[in-house]
PDB file of C-alpha atoms in Angstrom:
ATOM      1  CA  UNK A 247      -5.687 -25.449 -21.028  1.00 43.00           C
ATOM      2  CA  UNK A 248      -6.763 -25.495 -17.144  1.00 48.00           C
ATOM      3  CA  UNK A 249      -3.795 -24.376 -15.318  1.00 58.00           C
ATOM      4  CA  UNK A 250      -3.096 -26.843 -12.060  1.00 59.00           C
ATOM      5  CA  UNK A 251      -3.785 -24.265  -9.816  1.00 56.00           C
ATOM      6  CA  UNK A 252      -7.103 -23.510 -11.394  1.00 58.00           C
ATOM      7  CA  UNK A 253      -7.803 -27.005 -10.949  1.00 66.00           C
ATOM      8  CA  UNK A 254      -6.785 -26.910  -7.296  1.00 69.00           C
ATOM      9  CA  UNK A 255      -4.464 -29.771  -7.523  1.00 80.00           C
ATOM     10  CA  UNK A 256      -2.048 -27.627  -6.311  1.00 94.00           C
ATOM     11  CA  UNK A 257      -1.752 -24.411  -4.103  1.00 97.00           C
ATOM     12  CA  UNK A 258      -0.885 -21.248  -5.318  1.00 98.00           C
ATOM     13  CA  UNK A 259       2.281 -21.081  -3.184  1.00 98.00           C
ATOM     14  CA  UNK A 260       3.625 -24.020  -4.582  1.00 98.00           C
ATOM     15  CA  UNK A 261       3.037 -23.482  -8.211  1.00 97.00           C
ATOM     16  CA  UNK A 262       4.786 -20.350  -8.095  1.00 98.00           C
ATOM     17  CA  UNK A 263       7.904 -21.901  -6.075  1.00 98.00           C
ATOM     18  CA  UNK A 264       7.639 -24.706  -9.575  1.00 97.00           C
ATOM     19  CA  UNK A 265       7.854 -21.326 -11.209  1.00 98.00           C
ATOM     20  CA  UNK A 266      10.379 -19.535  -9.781  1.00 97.00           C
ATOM     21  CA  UNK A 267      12.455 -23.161  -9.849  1.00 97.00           C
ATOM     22  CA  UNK A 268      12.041 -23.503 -13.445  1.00 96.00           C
ATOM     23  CA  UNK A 269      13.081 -19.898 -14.035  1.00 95.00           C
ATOM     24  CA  UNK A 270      16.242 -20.482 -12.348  1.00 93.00           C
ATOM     25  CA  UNK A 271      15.513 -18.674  -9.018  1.00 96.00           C
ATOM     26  CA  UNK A 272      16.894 -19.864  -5.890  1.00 96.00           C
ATOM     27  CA  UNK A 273      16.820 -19.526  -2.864  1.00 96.00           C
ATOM     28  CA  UNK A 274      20.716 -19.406  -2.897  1.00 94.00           C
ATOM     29  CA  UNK A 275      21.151 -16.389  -4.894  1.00 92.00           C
ATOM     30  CA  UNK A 276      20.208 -13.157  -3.314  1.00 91.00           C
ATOM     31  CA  UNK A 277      20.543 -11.984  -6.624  1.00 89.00           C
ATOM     32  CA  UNK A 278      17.826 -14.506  -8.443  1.00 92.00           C
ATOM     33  CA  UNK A 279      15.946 -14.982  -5.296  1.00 96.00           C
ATOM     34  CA  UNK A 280      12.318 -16.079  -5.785  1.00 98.00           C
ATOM     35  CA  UNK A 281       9.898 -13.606  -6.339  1.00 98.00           C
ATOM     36  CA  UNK A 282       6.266 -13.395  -5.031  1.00 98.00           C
ATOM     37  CA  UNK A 283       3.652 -11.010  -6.036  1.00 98.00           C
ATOM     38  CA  UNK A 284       2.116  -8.133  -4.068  1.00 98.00           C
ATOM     39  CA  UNK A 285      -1.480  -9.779  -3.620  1.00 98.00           C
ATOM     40  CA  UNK A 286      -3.100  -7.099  -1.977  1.00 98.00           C
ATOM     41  CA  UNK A 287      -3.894  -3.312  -2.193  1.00 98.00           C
ATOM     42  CA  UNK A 288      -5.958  -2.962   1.571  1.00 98.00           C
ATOM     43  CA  UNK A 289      -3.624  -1.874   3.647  1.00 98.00           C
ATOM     44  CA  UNK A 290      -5.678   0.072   5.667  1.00 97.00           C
ATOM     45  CA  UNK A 291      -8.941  -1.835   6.948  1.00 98.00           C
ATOM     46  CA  UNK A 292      -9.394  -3.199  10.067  1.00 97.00           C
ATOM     47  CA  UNK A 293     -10.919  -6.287   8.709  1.00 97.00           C
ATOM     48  CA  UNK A 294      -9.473  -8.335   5.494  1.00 97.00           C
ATOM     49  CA  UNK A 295     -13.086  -8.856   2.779  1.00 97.00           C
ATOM     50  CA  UNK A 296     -10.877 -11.310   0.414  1.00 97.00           C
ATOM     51  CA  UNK A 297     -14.421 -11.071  -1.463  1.00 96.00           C
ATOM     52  CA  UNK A 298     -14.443  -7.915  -2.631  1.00 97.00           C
ATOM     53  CA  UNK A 299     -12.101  -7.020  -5.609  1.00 97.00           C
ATOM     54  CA  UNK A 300     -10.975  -3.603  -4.659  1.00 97.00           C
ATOM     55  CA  UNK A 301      -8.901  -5.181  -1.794  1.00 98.00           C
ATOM     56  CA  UNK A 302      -6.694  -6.735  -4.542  1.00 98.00           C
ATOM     57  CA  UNK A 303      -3.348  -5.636  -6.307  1.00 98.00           C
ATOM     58  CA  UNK A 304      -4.293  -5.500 -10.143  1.00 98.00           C
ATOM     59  CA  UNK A 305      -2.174  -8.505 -11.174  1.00 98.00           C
ATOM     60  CA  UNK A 306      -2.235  -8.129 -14.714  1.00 98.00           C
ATOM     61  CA  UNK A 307      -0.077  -5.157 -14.252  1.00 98.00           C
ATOM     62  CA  UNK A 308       3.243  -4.587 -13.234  1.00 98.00           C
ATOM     63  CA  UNK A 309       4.472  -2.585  -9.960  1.00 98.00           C
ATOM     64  CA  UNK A 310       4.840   0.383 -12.205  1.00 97.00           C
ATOM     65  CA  UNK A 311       1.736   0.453 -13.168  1.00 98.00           C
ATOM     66  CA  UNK A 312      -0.753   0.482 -10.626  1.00 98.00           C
ATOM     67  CA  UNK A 313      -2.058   3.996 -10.696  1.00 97.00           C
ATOM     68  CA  UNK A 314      -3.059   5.681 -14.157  1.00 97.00           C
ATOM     69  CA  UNK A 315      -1.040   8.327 -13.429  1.00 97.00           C
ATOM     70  CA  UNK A 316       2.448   6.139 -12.492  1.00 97.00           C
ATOM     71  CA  UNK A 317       1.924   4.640 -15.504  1.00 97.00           C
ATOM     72  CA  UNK A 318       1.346   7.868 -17.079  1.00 97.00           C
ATOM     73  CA  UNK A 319       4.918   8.978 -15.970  1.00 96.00           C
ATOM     74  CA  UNK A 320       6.671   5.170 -17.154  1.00 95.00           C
ATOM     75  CA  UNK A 321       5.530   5.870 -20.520  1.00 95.00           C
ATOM     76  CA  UNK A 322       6.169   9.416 -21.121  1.00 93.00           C
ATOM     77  CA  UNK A 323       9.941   8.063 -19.367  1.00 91.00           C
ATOM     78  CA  UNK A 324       9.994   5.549 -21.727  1.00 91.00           C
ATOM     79  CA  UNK A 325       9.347   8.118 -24.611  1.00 90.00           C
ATOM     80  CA  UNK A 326      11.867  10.407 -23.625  1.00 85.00           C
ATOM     81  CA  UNK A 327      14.626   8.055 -22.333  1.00 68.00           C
ATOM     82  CA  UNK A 328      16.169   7.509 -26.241  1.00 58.00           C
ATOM     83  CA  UNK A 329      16.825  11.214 -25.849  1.00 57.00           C
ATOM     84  CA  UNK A 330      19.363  10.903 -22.789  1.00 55.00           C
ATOM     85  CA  UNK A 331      20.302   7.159 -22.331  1.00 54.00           C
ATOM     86  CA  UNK A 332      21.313   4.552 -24.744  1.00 61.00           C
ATOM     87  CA  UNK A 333      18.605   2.076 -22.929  1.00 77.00           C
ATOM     88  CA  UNK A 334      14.715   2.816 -23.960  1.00 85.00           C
ATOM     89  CA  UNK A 335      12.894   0.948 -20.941  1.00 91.00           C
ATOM     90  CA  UNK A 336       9.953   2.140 -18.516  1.00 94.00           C
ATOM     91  CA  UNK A 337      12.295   1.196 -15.352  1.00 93.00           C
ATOM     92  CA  UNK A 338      15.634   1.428 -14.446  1.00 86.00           C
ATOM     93  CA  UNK A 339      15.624  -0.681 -11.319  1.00 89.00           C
ATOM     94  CA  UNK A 340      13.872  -4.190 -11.183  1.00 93.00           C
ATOM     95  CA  UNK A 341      11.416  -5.626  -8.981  1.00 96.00           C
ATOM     96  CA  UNK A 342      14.156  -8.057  -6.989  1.00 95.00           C
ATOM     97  CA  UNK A 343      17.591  -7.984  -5.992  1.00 92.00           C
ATOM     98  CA  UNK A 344      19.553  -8.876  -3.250  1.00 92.00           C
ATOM     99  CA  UNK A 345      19.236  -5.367  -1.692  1.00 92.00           C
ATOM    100  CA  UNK A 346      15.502  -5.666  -1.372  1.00 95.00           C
ATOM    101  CA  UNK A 347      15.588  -9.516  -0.044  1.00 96.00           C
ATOM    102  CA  UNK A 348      17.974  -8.405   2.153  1.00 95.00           C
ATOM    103  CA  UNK A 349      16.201  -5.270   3.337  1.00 96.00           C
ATOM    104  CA  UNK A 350      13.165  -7.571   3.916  1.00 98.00           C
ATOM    105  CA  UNK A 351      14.803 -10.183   6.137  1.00 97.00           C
ATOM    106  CA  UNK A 352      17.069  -7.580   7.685  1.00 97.00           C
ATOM    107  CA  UNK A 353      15.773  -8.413  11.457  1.00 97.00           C
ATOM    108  CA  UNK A 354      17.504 -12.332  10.853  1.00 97.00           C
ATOM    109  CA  UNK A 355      20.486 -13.504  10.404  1.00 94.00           C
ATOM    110  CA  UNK A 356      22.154 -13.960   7.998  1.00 94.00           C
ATOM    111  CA  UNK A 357      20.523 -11.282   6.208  1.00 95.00           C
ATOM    112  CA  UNK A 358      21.343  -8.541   8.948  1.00 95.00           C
ATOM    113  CA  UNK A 359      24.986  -8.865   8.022  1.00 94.00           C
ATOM    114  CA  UNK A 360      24.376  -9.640   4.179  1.00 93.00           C
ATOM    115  CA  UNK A 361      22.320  -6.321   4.379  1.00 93.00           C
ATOM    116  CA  UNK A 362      24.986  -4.628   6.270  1.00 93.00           C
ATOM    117  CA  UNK A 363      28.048  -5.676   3.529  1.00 91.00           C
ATOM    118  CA  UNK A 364      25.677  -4.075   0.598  1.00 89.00           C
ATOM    119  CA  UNK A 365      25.473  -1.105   2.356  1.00 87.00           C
ATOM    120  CA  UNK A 366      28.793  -0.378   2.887  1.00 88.00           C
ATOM    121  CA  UNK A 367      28.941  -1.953   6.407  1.00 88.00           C
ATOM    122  CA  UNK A 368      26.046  -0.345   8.203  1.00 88.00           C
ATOM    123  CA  UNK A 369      22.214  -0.369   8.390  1.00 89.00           C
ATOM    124  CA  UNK A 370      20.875   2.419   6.044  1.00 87.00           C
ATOM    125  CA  UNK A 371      19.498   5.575   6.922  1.00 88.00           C
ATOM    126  CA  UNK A 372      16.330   4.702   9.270  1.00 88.00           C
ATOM    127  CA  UNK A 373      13.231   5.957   6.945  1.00 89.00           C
ATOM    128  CA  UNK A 374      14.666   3.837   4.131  1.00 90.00           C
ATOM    129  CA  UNK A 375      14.559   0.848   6.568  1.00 94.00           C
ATOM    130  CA  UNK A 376      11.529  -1.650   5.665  1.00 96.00           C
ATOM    131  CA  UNK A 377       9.503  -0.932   8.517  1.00 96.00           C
ATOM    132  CA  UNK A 378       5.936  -0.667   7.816  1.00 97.00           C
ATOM    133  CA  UNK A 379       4.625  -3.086   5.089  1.00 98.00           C
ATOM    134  CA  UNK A 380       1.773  -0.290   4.338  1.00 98.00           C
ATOM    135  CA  UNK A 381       4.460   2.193   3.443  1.00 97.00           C
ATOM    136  CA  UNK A 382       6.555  -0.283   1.153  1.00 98.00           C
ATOM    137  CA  UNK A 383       3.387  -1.219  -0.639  1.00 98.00           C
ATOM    138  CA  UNK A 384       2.474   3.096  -1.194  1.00 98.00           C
ATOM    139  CA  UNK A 385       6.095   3.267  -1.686  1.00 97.00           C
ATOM    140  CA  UNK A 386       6.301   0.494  -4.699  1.00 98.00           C
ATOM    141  CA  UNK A 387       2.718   0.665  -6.087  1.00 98.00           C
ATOM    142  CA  UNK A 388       2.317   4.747  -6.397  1.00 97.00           C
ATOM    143  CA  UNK A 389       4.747   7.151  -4.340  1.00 96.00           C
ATOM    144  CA  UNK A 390       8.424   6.245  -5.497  1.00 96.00           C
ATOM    145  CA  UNK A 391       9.687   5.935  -9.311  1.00 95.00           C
ATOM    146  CA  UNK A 392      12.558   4.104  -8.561  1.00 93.00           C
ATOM    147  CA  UNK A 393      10.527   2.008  -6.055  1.00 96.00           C
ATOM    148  CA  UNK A 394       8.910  -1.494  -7.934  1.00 97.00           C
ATOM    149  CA  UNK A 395      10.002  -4.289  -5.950  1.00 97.00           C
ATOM    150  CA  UNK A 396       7.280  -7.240  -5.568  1.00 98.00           C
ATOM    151  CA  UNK A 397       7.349  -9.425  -2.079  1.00 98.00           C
ATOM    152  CA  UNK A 398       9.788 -12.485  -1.620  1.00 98.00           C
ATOM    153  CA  UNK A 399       8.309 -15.921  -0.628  1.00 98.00           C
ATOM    154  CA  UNK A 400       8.879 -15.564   3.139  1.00 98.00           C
ATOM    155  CA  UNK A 401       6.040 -12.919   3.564  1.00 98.00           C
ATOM    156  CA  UNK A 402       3.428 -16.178   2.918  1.00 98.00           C
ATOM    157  CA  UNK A 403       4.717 -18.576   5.307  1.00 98.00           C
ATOM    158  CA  UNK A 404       7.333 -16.961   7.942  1.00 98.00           C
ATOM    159  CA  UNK A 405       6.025 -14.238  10.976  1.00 98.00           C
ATOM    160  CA  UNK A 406       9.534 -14.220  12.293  1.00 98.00           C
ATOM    161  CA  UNK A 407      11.033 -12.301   9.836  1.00 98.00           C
ATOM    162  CA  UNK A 408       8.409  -9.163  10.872  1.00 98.00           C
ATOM    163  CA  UNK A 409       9.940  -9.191  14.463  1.00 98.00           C
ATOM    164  CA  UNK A 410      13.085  -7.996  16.150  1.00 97.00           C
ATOM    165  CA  UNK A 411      13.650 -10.936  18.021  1.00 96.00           C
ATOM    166  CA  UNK A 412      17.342 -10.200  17.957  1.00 95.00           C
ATOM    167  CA  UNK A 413      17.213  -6.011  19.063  1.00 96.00           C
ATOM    168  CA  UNK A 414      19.049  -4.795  16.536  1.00 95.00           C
ATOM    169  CA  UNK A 415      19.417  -0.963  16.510  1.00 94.00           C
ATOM    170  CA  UNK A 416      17.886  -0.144  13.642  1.00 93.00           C
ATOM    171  CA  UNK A 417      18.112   3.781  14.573  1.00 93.00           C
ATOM    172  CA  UNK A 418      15.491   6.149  14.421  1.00 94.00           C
ATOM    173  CA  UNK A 419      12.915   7.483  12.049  1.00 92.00           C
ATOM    174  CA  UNK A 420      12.450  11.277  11.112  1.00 92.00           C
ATOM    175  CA  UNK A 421       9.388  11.426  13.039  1.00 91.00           C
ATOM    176  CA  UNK A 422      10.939  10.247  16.069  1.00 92.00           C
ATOM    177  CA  UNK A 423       9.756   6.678  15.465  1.00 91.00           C
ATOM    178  CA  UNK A 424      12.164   4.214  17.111  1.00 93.00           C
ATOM    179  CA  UNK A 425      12.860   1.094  14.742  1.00 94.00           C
ATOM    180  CA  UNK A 426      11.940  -2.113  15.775  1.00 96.00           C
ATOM    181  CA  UNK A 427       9.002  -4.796  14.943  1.00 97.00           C
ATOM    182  CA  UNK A 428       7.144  -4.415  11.319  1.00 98.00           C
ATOM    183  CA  UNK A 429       4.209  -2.342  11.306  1.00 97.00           C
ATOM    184  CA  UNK A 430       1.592  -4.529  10.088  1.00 98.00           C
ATOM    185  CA  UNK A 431      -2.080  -3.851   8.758  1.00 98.00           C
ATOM    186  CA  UNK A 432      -5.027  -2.840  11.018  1.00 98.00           C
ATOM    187  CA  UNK A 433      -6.637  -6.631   9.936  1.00 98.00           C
ATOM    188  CA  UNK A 434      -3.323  -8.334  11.521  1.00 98.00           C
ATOM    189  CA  UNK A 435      -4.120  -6.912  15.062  1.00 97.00           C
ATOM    190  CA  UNK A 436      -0.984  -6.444  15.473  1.00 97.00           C
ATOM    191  CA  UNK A 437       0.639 -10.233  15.379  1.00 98.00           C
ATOM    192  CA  UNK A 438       2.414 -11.536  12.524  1.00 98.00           C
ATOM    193  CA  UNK A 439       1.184 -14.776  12.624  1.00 98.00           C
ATOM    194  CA  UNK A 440      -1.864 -13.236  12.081  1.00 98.00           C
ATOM    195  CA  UNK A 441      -0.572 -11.521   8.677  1.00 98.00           C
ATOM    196  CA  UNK A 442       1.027 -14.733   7.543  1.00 98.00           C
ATOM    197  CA  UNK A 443      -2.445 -16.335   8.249  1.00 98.00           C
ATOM    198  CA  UNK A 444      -4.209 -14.108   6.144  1.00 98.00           C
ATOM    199  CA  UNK A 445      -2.059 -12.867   3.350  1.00 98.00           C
ATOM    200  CA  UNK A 446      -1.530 -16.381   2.510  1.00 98.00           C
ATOM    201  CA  UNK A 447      -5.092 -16.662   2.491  1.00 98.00           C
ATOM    202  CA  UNK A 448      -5.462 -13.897   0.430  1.00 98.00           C
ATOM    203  CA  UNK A 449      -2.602 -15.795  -2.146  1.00 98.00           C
ATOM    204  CA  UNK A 450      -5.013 -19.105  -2.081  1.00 98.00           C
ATOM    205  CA  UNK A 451      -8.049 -16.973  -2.802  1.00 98.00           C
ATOM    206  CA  UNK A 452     -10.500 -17.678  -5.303  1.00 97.00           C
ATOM    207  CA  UNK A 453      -9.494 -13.870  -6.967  1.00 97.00           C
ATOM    208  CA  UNK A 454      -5.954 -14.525  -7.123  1.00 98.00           C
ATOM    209  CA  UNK A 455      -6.360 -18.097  -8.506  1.00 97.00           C
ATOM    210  CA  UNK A 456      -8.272 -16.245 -11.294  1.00 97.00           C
ATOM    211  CA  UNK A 457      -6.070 -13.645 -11.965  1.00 97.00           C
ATOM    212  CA  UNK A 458      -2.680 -14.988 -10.893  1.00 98.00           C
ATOM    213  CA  UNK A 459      -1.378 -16.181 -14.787  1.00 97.00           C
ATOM    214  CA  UNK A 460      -1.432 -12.491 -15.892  1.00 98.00           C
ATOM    215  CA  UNK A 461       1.077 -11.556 -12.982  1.00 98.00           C
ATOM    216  CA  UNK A 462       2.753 -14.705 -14.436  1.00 98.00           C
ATOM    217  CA  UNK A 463       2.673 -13.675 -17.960  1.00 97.00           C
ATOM    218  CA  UNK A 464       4.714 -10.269 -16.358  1.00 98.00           C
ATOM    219  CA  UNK A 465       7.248 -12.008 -14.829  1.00 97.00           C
ATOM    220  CA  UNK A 466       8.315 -15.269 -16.394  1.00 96.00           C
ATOM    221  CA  UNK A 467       5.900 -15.108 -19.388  1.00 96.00           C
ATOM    222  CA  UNK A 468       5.349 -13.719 -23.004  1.00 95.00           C
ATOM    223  CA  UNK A 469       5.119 -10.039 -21.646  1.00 96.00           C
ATOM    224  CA  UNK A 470       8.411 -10.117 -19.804  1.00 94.00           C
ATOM    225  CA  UNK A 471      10.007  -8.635 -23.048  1.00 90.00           C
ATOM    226  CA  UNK A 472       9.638  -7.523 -26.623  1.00 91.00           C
ATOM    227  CA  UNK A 473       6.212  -5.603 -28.000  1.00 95.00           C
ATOM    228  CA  UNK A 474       4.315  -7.206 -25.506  1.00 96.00           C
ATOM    229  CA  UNK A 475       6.422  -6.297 -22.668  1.00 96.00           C
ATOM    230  CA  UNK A 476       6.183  -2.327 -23.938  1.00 95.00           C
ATOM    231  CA  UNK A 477       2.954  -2.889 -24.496  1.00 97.00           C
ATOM    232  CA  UNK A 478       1.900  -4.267 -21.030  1.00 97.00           C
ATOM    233  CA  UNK A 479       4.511  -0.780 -19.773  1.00 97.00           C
ATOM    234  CA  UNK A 480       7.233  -3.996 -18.083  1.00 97.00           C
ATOM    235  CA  UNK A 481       9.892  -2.948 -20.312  1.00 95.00           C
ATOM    236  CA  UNK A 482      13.480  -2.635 -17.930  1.00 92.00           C
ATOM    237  CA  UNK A 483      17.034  -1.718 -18.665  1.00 86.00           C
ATOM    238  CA  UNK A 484      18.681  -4.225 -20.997  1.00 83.00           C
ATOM    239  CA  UNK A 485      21.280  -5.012 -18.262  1.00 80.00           C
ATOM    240  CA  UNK A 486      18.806  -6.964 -16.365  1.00 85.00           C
ATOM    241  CA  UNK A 487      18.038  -9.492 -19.173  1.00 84.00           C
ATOM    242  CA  UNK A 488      21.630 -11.331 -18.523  1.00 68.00           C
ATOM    243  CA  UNK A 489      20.186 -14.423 -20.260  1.00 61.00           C
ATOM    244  CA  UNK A 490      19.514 -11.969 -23.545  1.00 61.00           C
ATOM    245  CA  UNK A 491      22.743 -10.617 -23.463  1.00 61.00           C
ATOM    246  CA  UNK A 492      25.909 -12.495 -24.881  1.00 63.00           C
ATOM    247  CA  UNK A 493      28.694 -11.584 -22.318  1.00 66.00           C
ATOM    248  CA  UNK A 494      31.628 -13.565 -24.351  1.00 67.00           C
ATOM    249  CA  UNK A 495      31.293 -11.229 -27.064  1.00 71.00           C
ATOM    250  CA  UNK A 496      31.718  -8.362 -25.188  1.00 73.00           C
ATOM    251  CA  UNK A 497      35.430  -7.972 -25.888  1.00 75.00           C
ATOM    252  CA  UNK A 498      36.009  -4.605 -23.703  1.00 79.00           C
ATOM    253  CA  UNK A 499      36.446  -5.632 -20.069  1.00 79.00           C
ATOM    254  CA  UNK A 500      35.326  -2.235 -18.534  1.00 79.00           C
ATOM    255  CA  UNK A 501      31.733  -2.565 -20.188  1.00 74.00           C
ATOM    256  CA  UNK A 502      31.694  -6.431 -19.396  1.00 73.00           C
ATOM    257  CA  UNK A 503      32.622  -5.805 -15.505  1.00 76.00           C
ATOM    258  CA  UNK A 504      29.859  -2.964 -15.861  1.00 73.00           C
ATOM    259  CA  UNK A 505      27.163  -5.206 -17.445  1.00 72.00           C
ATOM    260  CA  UNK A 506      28.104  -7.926 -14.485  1.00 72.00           C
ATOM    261  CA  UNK A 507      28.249  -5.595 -11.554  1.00 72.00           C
ATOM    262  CA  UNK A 508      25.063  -4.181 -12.593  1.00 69.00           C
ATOM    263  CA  UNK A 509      23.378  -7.165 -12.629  1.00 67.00           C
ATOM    264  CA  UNK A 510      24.911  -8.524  -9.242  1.00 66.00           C
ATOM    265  CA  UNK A 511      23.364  -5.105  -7.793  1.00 68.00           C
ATOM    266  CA  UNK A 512      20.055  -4.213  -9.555  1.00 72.00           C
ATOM    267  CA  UNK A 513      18.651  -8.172 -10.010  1.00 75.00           C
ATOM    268  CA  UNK A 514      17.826  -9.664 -12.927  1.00 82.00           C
ATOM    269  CA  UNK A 515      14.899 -10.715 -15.072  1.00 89.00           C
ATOM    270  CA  UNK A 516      14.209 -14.148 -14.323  1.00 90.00           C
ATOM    271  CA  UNK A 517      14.584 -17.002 -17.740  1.00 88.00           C
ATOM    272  CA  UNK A 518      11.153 -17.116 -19.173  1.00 88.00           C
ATOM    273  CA  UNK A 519       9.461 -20.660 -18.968  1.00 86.00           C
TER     274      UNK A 519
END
């Protein structure tokens, strides 16, 4: 069956908003926000060749497995974790939550303050900061293990949330690097509506309209759980499948308030469509 985005009757923005709708995701819920996949892997060139394959994200994999030897590390985790934990999964934090939209939007309101209230009332320590969308893609595709977050919608469609229109003080860097704008790509020049421009490009290309129902198949399809899901190494701690899980049968309320707070926190796994 052609897929309508395959056909072009539809972008691919808008068929993953259907998505994301379908699934339950809102833009409401911090905590079941939509979620948007990392498109690209060229962070680094000063021009954007959306015709050359190498300058894409492999989307039939998950965050966690985007270098051989990450994935190396999520299986041999996954191998050992029935050791230690009661929860055999390749990740122990998920790919969305309202820390990570927040952290994203951070430089508008309301998200400054949301941010602010999940961290305890303050903006966290600077080099955690999103501040460079270079780093967070290093960060979530190969340097971090607890790192796999994917993008939100906004980074298709909105260059304000890149700039610190409002000066917040977002402190200082280890390096000495003052917090302020969103370092951008080489290809953006510098202007965010330049980035918008051309990752959204990038999202309507003819490479990501090929590829784009794997990534699908990841999130809200037949590999978000069970064999297939271990299989494709996108296997995450059972808390964040709160559709799976039966709360009213969970009698103790210690374990229940666990499960919930836990979920509220980390993000969840959207329903699969």
């Amino acid at each position: 069956v052609s897929l309508p985005q395959q056909k072009r009757e539809i972008s691919n923005f808008d068929y993953l908003m259907y998505l994301n709708t379908l699934a339950g995701r809102s833009y409401n819920d911090y905590m079941q926000y939509p979620v948007f996949p990392w498109v690209l892997a060229d962070y680094h060139s000063q021009t954007l060749n959306l015709t050359n394959p190498h300058t894409f994200r492999d989307l039939s994999k998950p965050m966690g497995a985007q270098t051989a030897e990450r994935k190396r590390k999520f299986i041999q985790r996954y191998n050992e974790v029935e050791k230690n934990l009661s929860a055999q999964c390749h990740y122990c934090t998920h790919y969305s939550s309202a820390i990570i939209v927040a952290s994203y939007l951070v430089r508008m309101e309301p998200f400054t303050q949301t941010f602010c209230s999940l961290q305890g009332g303050s903006f966290d320590v600077a080099d955690r900061m999103f501040h460079s969308v270079k780093s967070t893609w290093d960060s979530a595709s190969r340097d971090n293990m607890s790192d796999v977050r994917e993008l939100i919608p906004e980074f298709f469609y909105l260059p304000e949330f890149l700039t610190n229109a409002n000066h917040f003080e977002l402190g200082c860097m280890q390096d000495g690097t003052v917090l302020g704008d969103v370092q951008l790509p080489p290809w953006a020049d510098g202007d965010p509506h330049q980035f918008i421009h051309l990752h959204r490009q990038a999202l309507e290309s003819d490479f990501v309209s090929a590829h784009l129902h794997r990534w699908i198949d990841l999130i809200f399809g037949h590999k978000q759980h069970g064999s297939a899901a271990v299989e494709a190494v996108n296997t995450y701690h059972p808390y964040f499948y709160g559709d799976k899980m039966d709360l009213n049968n969970i009698k103790d309320p210690l374990i229940k308030s666990t499960i919930l707070g836990f979920i509220s926190n980390f993000g969840q796994i959207p329903k699969q469509v």
